[in-house]
PDB file of C-alpha atoms in Angstrom:
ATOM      1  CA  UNK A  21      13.240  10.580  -2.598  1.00  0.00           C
ATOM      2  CA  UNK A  22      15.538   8.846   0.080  1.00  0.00           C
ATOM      3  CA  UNK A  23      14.156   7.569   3.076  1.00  0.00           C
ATOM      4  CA  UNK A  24      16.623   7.314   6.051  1.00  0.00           C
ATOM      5  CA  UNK A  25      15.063   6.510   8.693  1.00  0.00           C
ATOM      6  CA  UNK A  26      15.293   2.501   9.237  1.00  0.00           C
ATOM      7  CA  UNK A  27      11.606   1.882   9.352  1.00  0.00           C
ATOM      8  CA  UNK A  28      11.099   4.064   6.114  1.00  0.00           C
ATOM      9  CA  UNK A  29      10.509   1.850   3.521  1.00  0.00           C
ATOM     10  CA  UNK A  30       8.015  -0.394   5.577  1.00  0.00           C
ATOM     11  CA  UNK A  31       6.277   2.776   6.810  1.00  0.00           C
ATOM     12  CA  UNK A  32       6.599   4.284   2.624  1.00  0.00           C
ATOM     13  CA  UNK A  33       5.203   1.235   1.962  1.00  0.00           C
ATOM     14  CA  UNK A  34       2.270   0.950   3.989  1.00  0.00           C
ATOM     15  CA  UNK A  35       1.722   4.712   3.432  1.00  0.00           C
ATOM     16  CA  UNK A  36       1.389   4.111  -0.501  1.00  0.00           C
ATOM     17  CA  UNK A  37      -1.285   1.569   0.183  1.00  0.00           C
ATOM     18  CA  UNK A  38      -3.458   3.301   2.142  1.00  0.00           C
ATOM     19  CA  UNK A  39      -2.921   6.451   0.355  1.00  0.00           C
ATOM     20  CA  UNK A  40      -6.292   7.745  -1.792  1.00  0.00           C
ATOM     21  CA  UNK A  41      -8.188   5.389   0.285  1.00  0.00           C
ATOM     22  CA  UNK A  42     -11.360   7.532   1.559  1.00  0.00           C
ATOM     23  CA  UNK A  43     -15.071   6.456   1.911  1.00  0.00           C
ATOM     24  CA  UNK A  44     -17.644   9.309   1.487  1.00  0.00           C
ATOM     25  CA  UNK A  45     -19.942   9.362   3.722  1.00  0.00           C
ATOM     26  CA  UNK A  46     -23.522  10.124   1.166  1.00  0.00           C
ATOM     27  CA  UNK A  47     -26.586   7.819   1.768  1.00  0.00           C
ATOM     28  CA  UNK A  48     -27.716   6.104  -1.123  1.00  0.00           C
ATOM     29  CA  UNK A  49     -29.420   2.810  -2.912  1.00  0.00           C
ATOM     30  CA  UNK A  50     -28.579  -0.276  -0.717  1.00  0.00           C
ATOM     31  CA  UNK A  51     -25.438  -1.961  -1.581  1.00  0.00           C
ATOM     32  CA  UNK A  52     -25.583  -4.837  -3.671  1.00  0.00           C
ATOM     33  CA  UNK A  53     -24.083  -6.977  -6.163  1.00  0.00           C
ATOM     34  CA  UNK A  54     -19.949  -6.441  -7.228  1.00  0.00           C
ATOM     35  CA  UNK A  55     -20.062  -3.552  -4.634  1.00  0.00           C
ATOM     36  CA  UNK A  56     -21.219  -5.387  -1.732  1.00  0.00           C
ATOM     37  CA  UNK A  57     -18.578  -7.855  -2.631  1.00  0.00           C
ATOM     38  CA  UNK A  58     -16.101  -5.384  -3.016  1.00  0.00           C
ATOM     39  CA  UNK A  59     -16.776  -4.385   0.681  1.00  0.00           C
ATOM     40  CA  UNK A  60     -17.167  -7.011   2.098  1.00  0.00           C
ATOM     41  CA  UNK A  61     -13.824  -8.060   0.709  1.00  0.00           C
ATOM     42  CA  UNK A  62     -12.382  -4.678   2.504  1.00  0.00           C
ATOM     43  CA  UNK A  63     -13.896  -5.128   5.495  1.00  0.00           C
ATOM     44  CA  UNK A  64     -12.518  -9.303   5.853  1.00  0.00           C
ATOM     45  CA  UNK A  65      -9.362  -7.938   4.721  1.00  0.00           C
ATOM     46  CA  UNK A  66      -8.770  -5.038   7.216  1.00  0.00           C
ATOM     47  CA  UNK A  67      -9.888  -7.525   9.692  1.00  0.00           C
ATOM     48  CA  UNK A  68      -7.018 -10.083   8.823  1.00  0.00           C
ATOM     49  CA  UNK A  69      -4.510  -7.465   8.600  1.00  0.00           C
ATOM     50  CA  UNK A  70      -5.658  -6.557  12.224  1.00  0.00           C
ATOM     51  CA  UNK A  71      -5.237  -9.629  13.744  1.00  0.00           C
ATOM     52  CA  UNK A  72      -1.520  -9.898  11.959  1.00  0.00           C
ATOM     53  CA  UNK A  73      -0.785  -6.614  13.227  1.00  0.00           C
ATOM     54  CA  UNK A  74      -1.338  -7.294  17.013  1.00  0.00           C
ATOM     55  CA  UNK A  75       0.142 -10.778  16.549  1.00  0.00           C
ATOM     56  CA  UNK A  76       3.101  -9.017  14.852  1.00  0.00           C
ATOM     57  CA  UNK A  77       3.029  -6.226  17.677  1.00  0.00           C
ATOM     58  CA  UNK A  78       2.669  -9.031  20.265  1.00  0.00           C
ATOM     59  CA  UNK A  79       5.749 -11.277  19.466  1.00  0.00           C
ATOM     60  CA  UNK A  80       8.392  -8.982  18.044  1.00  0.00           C
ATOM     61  CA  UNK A  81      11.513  -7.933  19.872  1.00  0.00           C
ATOM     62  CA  UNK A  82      12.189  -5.199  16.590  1.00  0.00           C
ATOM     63  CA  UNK A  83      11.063  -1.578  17.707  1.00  0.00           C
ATOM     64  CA  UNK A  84      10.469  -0.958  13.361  1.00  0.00           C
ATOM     65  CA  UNK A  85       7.974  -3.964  13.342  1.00  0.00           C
ATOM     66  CA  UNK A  86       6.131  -2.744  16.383  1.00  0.00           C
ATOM     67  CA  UNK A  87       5.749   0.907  14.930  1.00  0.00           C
ATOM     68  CA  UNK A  88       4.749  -0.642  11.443  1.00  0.00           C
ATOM     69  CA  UNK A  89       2.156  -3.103  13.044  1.00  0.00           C
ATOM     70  CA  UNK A  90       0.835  -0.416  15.168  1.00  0.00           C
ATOM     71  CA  UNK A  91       0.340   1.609  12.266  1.00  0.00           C
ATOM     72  CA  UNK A  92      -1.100  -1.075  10.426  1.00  0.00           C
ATOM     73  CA  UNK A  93      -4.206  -1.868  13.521  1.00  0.00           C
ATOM     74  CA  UNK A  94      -4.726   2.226  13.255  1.00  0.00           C
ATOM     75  CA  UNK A  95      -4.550   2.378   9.746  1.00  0.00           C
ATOM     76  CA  UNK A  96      -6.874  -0.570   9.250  1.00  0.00           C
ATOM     77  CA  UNK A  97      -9.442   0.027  12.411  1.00  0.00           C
ATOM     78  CA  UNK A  98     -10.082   3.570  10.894  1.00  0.00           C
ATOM     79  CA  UNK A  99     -10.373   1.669   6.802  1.00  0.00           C
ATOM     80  CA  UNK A 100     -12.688  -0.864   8.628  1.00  0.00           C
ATOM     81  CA  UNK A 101     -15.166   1.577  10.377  1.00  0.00           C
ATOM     82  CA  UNK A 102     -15.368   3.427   7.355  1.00  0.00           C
ATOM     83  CA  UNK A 103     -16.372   0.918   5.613  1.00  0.00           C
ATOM     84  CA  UNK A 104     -19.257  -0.265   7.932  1.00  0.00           C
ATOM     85  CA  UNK A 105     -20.217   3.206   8.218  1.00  0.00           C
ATOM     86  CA  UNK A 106     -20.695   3.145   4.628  1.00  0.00           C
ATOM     87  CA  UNK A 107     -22.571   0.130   4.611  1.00  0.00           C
ATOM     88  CA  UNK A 108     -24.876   0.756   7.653  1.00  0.00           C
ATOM     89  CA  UNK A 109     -25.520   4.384   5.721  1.00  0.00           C
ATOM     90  CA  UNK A 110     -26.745   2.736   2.677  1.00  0.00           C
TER      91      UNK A 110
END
């Protein structure tokens, strides 16, 4: 596939990364051990990327890097409260 448009491959990019990535929502055992880890890496992570978005969104004069980062803090904000909705349901 050929991507034209001159944000495409940043957008592809990020698309790919965040594609498959979905929480269900099912109440279970606390979470513990390598999967409290796990989410807690998520949730430090989405945070991070966050804050590099808005900088990024902030301080850029490029119209592709503002769409990107914007996707990025909407991409990531929705990741994050799934995740803490996950956690808080367990």
């Amino acid at each position: 596939m050929r991507i034209n448009h001159p944000c495409g491959t940043a957008v592809a990019t990020m698309a790919l990364t965040m594609a498959g990535v979905t929480i269900p929502a099912t109440a279970a055992a606390p979470v513990t051990g390598p999967d409290a880890t796990f989410l807690k890496t998520i949730h430090q992570g989405s945070l991070a990327e966050i804050a590099t978005a808005k900088d990024a969104e902030e301080h850029t004069t490029s119209t592709c890097v503002k769409q990107a980062a914007n996707m990025f803090v909407r991409d990531h904000t929705k990741l994050d409260v799934q995740v803490m909705a996950l956690v808080v349901l367990r």
